[in-house]
PDB file of N, CA and C in Angstrom:
ATOM      1  N   MET A   1     -14.051 -21.620  -2.738  1.00 55.00           N
ATOM      2  CA  MET A   1     -14.585 -21.409  -1.410  1.00 55.00           C
ATOM      3  C   MET A   1     -15.688 -22.438  -1.174  1.00 55.00           C
ATOM      4  N   LYS A   2     -15.555 -23.213  -0.121  1.00 61.00           N
ATOM      5  CA  LYS A   2     -16.557 -24.219   0.199  1.00 61.00           C
ATOM      6  C   LYS A   2     -17.317 -23.781   1.432  1.00 61.00           C
ATOM      7  N   ILE A   3     -18.611 -23.927   1.373  1.00 59.00           N
ATOM      8  CA  ILE A   3     -19.456 -23.601   2.521  1.00 59.00           C
ATOM      9  C   ILE A   3     -20.191 -24.883   2.908  1.00 59.00           C
ATOM     10  N   ARG A   4     -19.964 -25.311   4.134  1.00 63.00           N
ATOM     11  CA  ARG A   4     -20.600 -26.542   4.595  1.00 63.00           C
ATOM     12  C   ARG A   4     -21.390 -26.253   5.867  1.00 63.00           C
ATOM     13  N   PHE A   5     -22.574 -26.796   5.919  1.00 56.00           N
ATOM     14  CA  PHE A   5     -23.394 -26.697   7.117  1.00 56.00           C
ATOM     15  C   PHE A   5     -23.880 -28.102   7.471  1.00 56.00           C
ATOM     16  N   THR A   6     -23.810 -28.421   8.735  1.00 58.00           N
ATOM     17  CA  THR A   6     -24.205 -29.764   9.158  1.00 58.00           C
ATOM     18  C   THR A   6     -25.628 -29.804   9.707  1.00 58.00           C
ATOM     19  N   ILE A   7     -26.248 -28.664   9.801  1.00 59.00           N
ATOM     20  CA  ILE A   7     -27.612 -28.626  10.336  1.00 59.00           C
ATOM     21  C   ILE A   7     -28.584 -29.004   9.210  1.00 59.00           C
ATOM     22  N   LYS A   8     -29.364 -30.030   9.441  1.00 60.00           N
ATOM     23  CA  LYS A   8     -30.283 -30.490   8.399  1.00 60.00           C
ATOM     24  C   LYS A   8     -31.626 -29.768   8.449  1.00 60.00           C
ATOM     25  N   ASN A   9     -32.072 -29.440   9.633  1.00 62.00           N
ATOM     26  CA  ASN A   9     -33.381 -28.785   9.778  1.00 62.00           C
ATOM     27  C   ASN A   9     -33.187 -27.268   9.803  1.00 62.00           C
ATOM     28  N   MET A  10     -32.917 -26.716   8.643  1.00 65.00           N
ATOM     29  CA  MET A  10     -32.658 -25.290   8.556  1.00 65.00           C
ATOM     30  C   MET A  10     -33.539 -24.725   7.441  1.00 65.00           C
ATOM     31  N   ASP A  11     -34.185 -23.621   7.737  1.00 75.00           N
ATOM     32  CA  ASP A  11     -34.987 -23.023   6.673  1.00 75.00           C
ATOM     33  C   ASP A  11     -34.102 -22.173   5.755  1.00 75.00           C
ATOM     34  N   ASN A  12     -34.647 -21.786   4.644  1.00 78.00           N
ATOM     35  CA  ASN A  12     -33.874 -21.053   3.644  1.00 78.00           C
ATOM     36  C   ASN A  12     -33.337 -19.729   4.171  1.00 78.00           C
ATOM     37  N   ARG A  13     -34.131 -19.027   4.962  1.00 80.00           N
ATOM     38  CA  ARG A  13     -33.709 -17.723   5.485  1.00 80.00           C
ATOM     39  C   ARG A  13     -32.464 -17.876   6.362  1.00 80.00           C
ATOM     40  N   THR A  14     -32.460 -18.844   7.237  1.00 83.00           N
ATOM     41  CA  THR A  14     -31.312 -19.080   8.106  1.00 83.00           C
ATOM     42  C   THR A  14     -30.092 -19.465   7.284  1.00 83.00           C
ATOM     43  N   PHE A  15     -30.300 -20.331   6.309  1.00 81.00           N
ATOM     44  CA  PHE A  15     -29.200 -20.739   5.438  1.00 81.00           C
ATOM     45  C   PHE A  15     -28.618 -19.534   4.702  1.00 81.00           C
ATOM     46  N   LEU A  16     -29.478 -18.694   4.173  1.00 85.00           N
ATOM     47  CA  LEU A  16     -29.013 -17.507   3.444  1.00 85.00           C
ATOM     48  C   LEU A  16     -28.269 -16.543   4.368  1.00 85.00           C
ATOM     49  N   GLN A  17     -28.754 -16.375   5.584  1.00 87.00           N
ATOM     50  CA  GLN A  17     -28.073 -15.492   6.534  1.00 87.00           C
ATOM     51  C   GLN A  17     -26.695 -16.031   6.875  1.00 87.00           C
ATOM     52  N   MET A  18     -26.605 -17.328   7.108  1.00 86.00           N
ATOM     53  CA  MET A  18     -25.308 -17.931   7.437  1.00 86.00           C
ATOM     54  C   MET A  18     -24.363 -17.845   6.240  1.00 86.00           C
ATOM     55  N   THR A  19     -24.902 -18.053   5.045  1.00 89.00           N
ATOM     56  CA  THR A  19     -24.087 -17.955   3.837  1.00 89.00           C
ATOM     57  C   THR A  19     -23.586 -16.531   3.650  1.00 89.00           C
ATOM     58  N   LYS A  20     -24.456 -15.574   3.882  1.00 92.00           N
ATOM     59  CA  LYS A  20     -24.075 -14.157   3.754  1.00 92.00           C
ATOM     60  C   LYS A  20     -22.966 -13.809   4.741  1.00 92.00           C
ATOM     61  N   ILE A  21     -23.074 -14.270   5.958  1.00 93.00           N
ATOM     62  CA  ILE A  21     -22.049 -14.002   6.976  1.00 93.00           C
ATOM     63  C   ILE A  21     -20.722 -14.619   6.547  1.00 93.00           C
ATOM     64  N   LYS A  22     -20.768 -15.847   6.065  1.00 92.00           N
ATOM     65  CA  LYS A  22     -19.543 -16.530   5.628  1.00 92.00           C
ATOM     66  C   LYS A  22     -18.907 -15.799   4.441  1.00 92.00           C
ATOM     67  N   ILE A  23     -19.719 -15.372   3.496  1.00 94.00           N
ATOM     68  CA  ILE A  23     -19.195 -14.638   2.336  1.00 94.00           C
ATOM     69  C   ILE A  23     -18.581 -13.311   2.779  1.00 94.00           C
ATOM     70  N   GLU A  24     -19.207 -12.614   3.715  1.00 95.00           N
ATOM     71  CA  GLU A  24     -18.656 -11.351   4.220  1.00 95.00           C
ATOM     72  C   GLU A  24     -17.315 -11.581   4.914  1.00 95.00           C
ATOM     73  N   GLU A  25     -17.207 -12.661   5.673  1.00 95.00           N
ATOM     74  CA  GLU A  25     -15.938 -12.977   6.329  1.00 95.00           C
ATOM     75  C   GLU A  25     -14.843 -13.232   5.297  1.00 95.00           C
ATOM     76  N   GLU A  26     -15.163 -14.025   4.289  1.00 95.00           N
ATOM     77  CA  GLU A  26     -14.184 -14.319   3.242  1.00 95.00           C
ATOM     78  C   GLU A  26     -13.804 -13.046   2.483  1.00 95.00           C
ATOM     79  N   TYR A  27     -14.766 -12.188   2.242  1.00 96.00           N
ATOM     80  CA  TYR A  27     -14.510 -10.929   1.546  1.00 96.00           C
ATOM     81  C   TYR A  27     -13.569 -10.040   2.359  1.00 96.00           C
ATOM     82  N   GLN A  28     -13.784  -9.988   3.676  1.00 96.00           N
ATOM     83  CA  GLN A  28     -12.911  -9.191   4.531  1.00 96.00           C
ATOM     84  C   GLN A  28     -11.486  -9.748   4.532  1.00 96.00           C
ATOM     85  N   LYS A  29     -11.358 -11.071   4.546  1.00 96.00           N
ATOM     86  CA  LYS A  29     -10.033 -11.692   4.462  1.00 96.00           C
ATOM     87  C   LYS A  29      -9.374 -11.316   3.145  1.00 96.00           C
ATOM     88  N   PHE A  30     -10.152 -11.366   2.066  1.00 96.00           N
ATOM     89  CA  PHE A  30      -9.639 -11.020   0.742  1.00 96.00           C
ATOM     90  C   PHE A  30      -9.164  -9.567   0.713  1.00 96.00           C
ATOM     91  N   LEU A  31      -9.956  -8.664   1.285  1.00 96.00           N
ATOM     92  CA  LEU A  31      -9.559  -7.256   1.313  1.00 96.00           C
ATOM     93  C   LEU A  31      -8.274  -7.060   2.109  1.00 96.00           C
ATOM     94  N   GLY A  32      -8.128  -7.795   3.206  1.00 96.00           N
ATOM     95  CA  GLY A  32      -6.904  -7.714   4.004  1.00 96.00           C
ATOM     96  C   GLY A  32      -5.694  -8.167   3.204  1.00 96.00           C
ATOM     97  N   LYS A  33      -5.839  -9.272   2.485  1.00 97.00           N
ATOM     98  CA  LYS A  33      -4.731  -9.769   1.660  1.00 97.00           C
ATOM     99  C   LYS A  33      -4.420  -8.796   0.533  1.00 97.00           C
ATOM    100  N   LEU A  34      -5.463  -8.220  -0.056  1.00 96.00           N
ATOM    101  CA  LEU A  34      -5.263  -7.248  -1.129  1.00 96.00           C
ATOM    102  C   LEU A  34      -4.500  -6.032  -0.631  1.00 96.00           C
ATOM    103  N   LYS A  35      -4.839  -5.569   0.558  1.00 97.00           N
ATOM    104  CA  LYS A  35      -4.142  -4.414   1.129  1.00 97.00           C
ATOM    105  C   LYS A  35      -2.669  -4.751   1.384  1.00 97.00           C
ATOM    106  N   GLN A  36      -2.397  -5.956   1.883  1.00 97.00           N
ATOM    107  CA  GLN A  36      -1.017  -6.378   2.110  1.00 97.00           C
ATOM    108  C   GLN A  36      -0.236  -6.402   0.796  1.00 97.00           C
ATOM    109  N   LEU A  37      -0.862  -6.905  -0.256  1.00 97.00           N
ATOM    110  CA  LEU A  37      -0.193  -6.959  -1.550  1.00 97.00           C
ATOM    111  C   LEU A  37       0.066  -5.559  -2.109  1.00 97.00           C
ATOM    112  N   GLU A  38      -0.878  -4.649  -1.912  1.00 97.00           N
ATOM    113  CA  GLU A  38      -0.684  -3.272  -2.372  1.00 97.00           C
ATOM    114  C   GLU A  38       0.477  -2.621  -1.621  1.00 97.00           C
ATOM    115  N   GLU A  39       0.540  -2.857  -0.310  1.00 97.00           N
ATOM    116  CA  GLU A  39       1.641  -2.301   0.481  1.00 97.00           C
ATOM    117  C   GLU A  39       2.978  -2.881   0.030  1.00 97.00           C
ATOM    118  N   LYS A  40       3.001  -4.176  -0.222  1.00 96.00           N
ATOM    119  CA  LYS A  40       4.228  -4.823  -0.700  1.00 96.00           C
ATOM    120  C   LYS A  40       4.632  -4.260  -2.058  1.00 96.00           C
ATOM    121  N   GLN A  41       3.652  -4.088  -2.939  1.00 96.00           N
ATOM    122  CA  GLN A  41       3.928  -3.532  -4.263  1.00 96.00           C
ATOM    123  C   GLN A  41       4.502  -2.120  -4.146  1.00 96.00           C
ATOM    124  N   ASN A  42       3.904  -1.294  -3.300  1.00 96.00           N
ATOM    125  CA  ASN A  42       4.398   0.076  -3.117  1.00 96.00           C
ATOM    126  C   ASN A  42       5.811   0.072  -2.548  1.00 96.00           C
ATOM    127  N   ARG A  43       6.075  -0.831  -1.617  1.00 96.00           N
ATOM    128  CA  ARG A  43       7.407  -0.925  -1.019  1.00 96.00           C
ATOM    129  C   ARG A  43       8.436  -1.336  -2.078  1.00 96.00           C
ATOM    130  N   LEU A  44       8.075  -2.312  -2.914  1.00 95.00           N
ATOM    131  CA  LEU A  44       8.993  -2.755  -3.973  1.00 95.00           C
ATOM    132  C   LEU A  44       9.231  -1.650  -4.996  1.00 95.00           C
ATOM    133  N   ILE A  45       8.196  -0.904  -5.326  1.00 94.00           N
ATOM    134  CA  ILE A  45       8.358   0.214  -6.266  1.00 94.00           C
ATOM    135  C   ILE A  45       9.283   1.263  -5.672  1.00 94.00           C
ATOM    136  N   ASP A  46       9.118   1.580  -4.395  1.00 94.00           N
ATOM    137  CA  ASP A  46       9.989   2.553  -3.733  1.00 94.00           C
ATOM    138  C   ASP A  46      11.439   2.088  -3.734  1.00 94.00           C
ATOM    139  N   GLU A  47      11.659   0.810  -3.416  1.00 94.00           N
ATOM    140  CA  GLU A  47      13.024   0.271  -3.410  1.00 94.00           C
ATOM    141  C   GLU A  47      13.626   0.325  -4.813  1.00 94.00           C
ATOM    142  N   TYR A  48      12.840  -0.020  -5.815  1.00 93.00           N
ATOM    143  CA  TYR A  48      13.323   0.013  -7.195  1.00 93.00           C
ATOM    144  C   TYR A  48      13.689   1.436  -7.603  1.00 93.00           C
ATOM    145  N   GLN A  49      12.847   2.405  -7.236  1.00 92.00           N
ATOM    146  CA  GLN A  49      13.126   3.796  -7.589  1.00 92.00           C
ATOM    147  C   GLN A  49      14.386   4.298  -6.891  1.00 92.00           C
ATOM    148  N   LYS A  50      14.591   3.890  -5.642  1.00 91.00           N
ATOM    149  CA  LYS A  50      15.811   4.283  -4.930  1.00 91.00           C
ATOM    150  C   LYS A  50      17.043   3.705  -5.610  1.00 91.00           C
ATOM    151  N   LYS A  51      16.974   2.423  -5.962  1.00 88.00           N
ATOM    152  CA  LYS A  51      18.116   1.789  -6.631  1.00 88.00           C
ATOM    153  C   LYS A  51      18.375   2.432  -7.987  1.00 88.00           C
ATOM    154  N   LEU A  52      17.313   2.730  -8.705  1.00 87.00           N
ATOM    155  CA  LEU A  52      17.449   3.371 -10.007  1.00 87.00           C
ATOM    156  C   LEU A  52      18.081   4.755  -9.856  1.00 87.00           C
ATOM    157  N   LYS A  53      17.665   5.489  -8.853  1.00 85.00           N
ATOM    158  CA  LYS A  53      18.222   6.824  -8.608  1.00 85.00           C
ATOM    159  C   LYS A  53      19.697   6.718  -8.222  1.00 85.00           C
ATOM    160  N   GLN A  54      20.028   5.740  -7.374  1.00 84.00           N
ATOM    161  CA  GLN A  54      21.425   5.548  -6.989  1.00 84.00           C
ATOM    162  C   GLN A  54      22.273   5.199  -8.207  1.00 84.00           C
ATOM    163  N   ARG A  55      21.743   4.319  -9.045  1.00 81.00           N
ATOM    164  CA  ARG A  55      22.476   3.915 -10.246  1.00 81.00           C
ATOM    165  C   ARG A  55      22.658   5.118 -11.176  1.00 81.00           C
ATOM    166  N   LYS A  56      21.616   5.897 -11.320  1.00 78.00           N
ATOM    167  CA  LYS A  56      21.677   7.083 -12.182  1.00 78.00           C
ATOM    168  C   LYS A  56      22.711   8.075 -11.636  1.00 78.00           C
ATOM    169  N   ASN A  57      22.700   8.275 -10.319  1.00 76.00           N
ATOM    170  CA  ASN A  57      23.670   9.186  -9.706  1.00 76.00           C
ATOM    171  C   ASN A  57      25.093   8.669  -9.863  1.00 76.00           C
ATOM    172  N   SER A  58      25.276   7.362  -9.682  1.00 76.00           N
ATOM    173  CA  SER A  58      26.624   6.813  -9.800  1.00 76.00           C
ATOM    174  C   SER A  58      27.112   6.903 -11.252  1.00 76.00           C
ATOM    175  N   LEU A  59      26.225   6.687 -12.214  1.00 71.00           N
ATOM    176  CA  LEU A  59      26.610   6.825 -13.618  1.00 71.00           C
ATOM    177  C   LEU A  59      26.944   8.277 -13.946  1.00 71.00           C
ATOM    178  N   HIS A  60      26.171   9.205 -13.375  1.00 66.00           N
ATOM    179  CA  HIS A  60      26.440  10.627 -13.590  1.00 66.00           C
ATOM    180  C   HIS A  60      27.800  11.010 -13.002  1.00 66.00           C
ATOM    181  N   ASP A  61      28.084  10.515 -11.779  1.00 68.00           N
ATOM    182  CA  ASP A  61      29.376  10.788 -11.142  1.00 68.00           C
ATOM    183  C   ASP A  61      30.514  10.194 -11.976  1.00 68.00           C
ATOM    184  N   LYS A  62      30.332   8.980 -12.483  1.00 66.00           N
ATOM    185  CA  LYS A  62      31.359   8.336 -13.297  1.00 66.00           C
ATOM    186  C   LYS A  62      31.576   9.128 -14.588  1.00 66.00           C
ATOM    187  N   THR A  63      30.520   9.630 -15.173  1.00 67.00           N
ATOM    188  CA  THR A  63      30.642  10.432 -16.394  1.00 67.00           C
ATOM    189  C   THR A  63      31.435  11.698 -16.119  1.00 67.00           C
ATOM    190  N   LEU A  64      31.165  12.329 -14.976  1.00 63.00           N
ATOM    191  CA  LEU A  64      31.912  13.540 -14.620  1.00 63.00           C
ATOM    192  C   LEU A  64      33.384  13.231 -14.418  1.00 63.00           C
ATOM    193  N   ILE A  65      33.670  12.113 -13.763  1.00 62.00           N
ATOM    194  CA  ILE A  65      35.066  11.719 -13.533  1.00 62.00           C
ATOM    195  C   ILE A  65      35.752  11.453 -14.871  1.00 62.00           C
ATOM    196  N   ASP A  66      35.059  10.726 -15.764  1.00 63.00           N
ATOM    197  CA  ASP A  66      35.625  10.447 -17.088  1.00 63.00           C
ATOM    198  C   ASP A  66      35.869  11.734 -17.866  1.00 63.00           C
ATOM    199  N   GLN A  67      34.962  12.681 -17.763  1.00 63.00           N
ATOM    200  CA  GLN A  67      35.127  13.953 -18.473  1.00 63.00           C
ATOM    201  C   GLN A  67      36.311  14.730 -17.913  1.00 63.00           C
ATOM    202  N   ASN A  68      36.479  14.703 -16.594  1.00 61.00           N
ATOM    203  CA  ASN A  68      37.610  15.399 -15.977  1.00 61.00           C
ATOM    204  C   ASN A  68      38.924  14.763 -16.391  1.00 61.00           C
ATOM    205  N   GLU A  69      38.957  13.445 -16.407  1.00 61.00           N
ATOM    206  CA  GLU A  69      40.181  12.757 -16.822  1.00 61.00           C
ATOM    207  C   GLU A  69      40.466  13.005 -18.300  1.00 61.00           C
ATOM    208  N   PHE A  70      39.427  13.075 -19.103  1.00 60.00           N
ATOM    209  CA  PHE A  70      39.610  13.345 -20.526  1.00 60.00           C
ATOM    210  C   PHE A  70      40.151  14.762 -20.721  1.00 60.00           C
ATOM    211  N   GLY A  71      39.666  15.683 -19.878  1.00 58.00           N
ATOM    212  CA  GLY A  71      40.134  17.059 -19.972  1.00 58.00           C
ATOM    213  C   GLY A  71      41.597  17.199 -19.571  1.00 58.00           C
ATOM    214  N   LYS A  72      42.088  16.313 -18.704  1.00 56.00           N
ATOM    215  CA  LYS A  72      43.487  16.368 -18.249  1.00 56.00           C
ATOM    216  C   LYS A  72      44.440  15.870 -19.323  1.00 56.00           C
ATOM    217  N   LEU A  73      43.947  15.009 -20.218  1.00 51.00           N
ATOM    218  CA  LEU A  73      44.811  14.443 -21.249  1.00 51.00           C
ATOM    219  C   LEU A  73      45.127  15.497 -22.221  1.00 51.00           C
TER     220      LEU A  73
END
């Protein structure tokens, strides 16, 4: 993160206030990105769990079909 100020005649208090404002802005941007990543992560976990459940159900159905066919033999 780079902070640049072009004003040469600035006292320390003003510089610190401007720096604080800039850091707060960057922090808010960071929090926004973090929230987006958390939402994406939760969405991917949900999709993975759905696919896993579908796969588990399909394997269970296939096992039942195999057992029924084995019973017919």
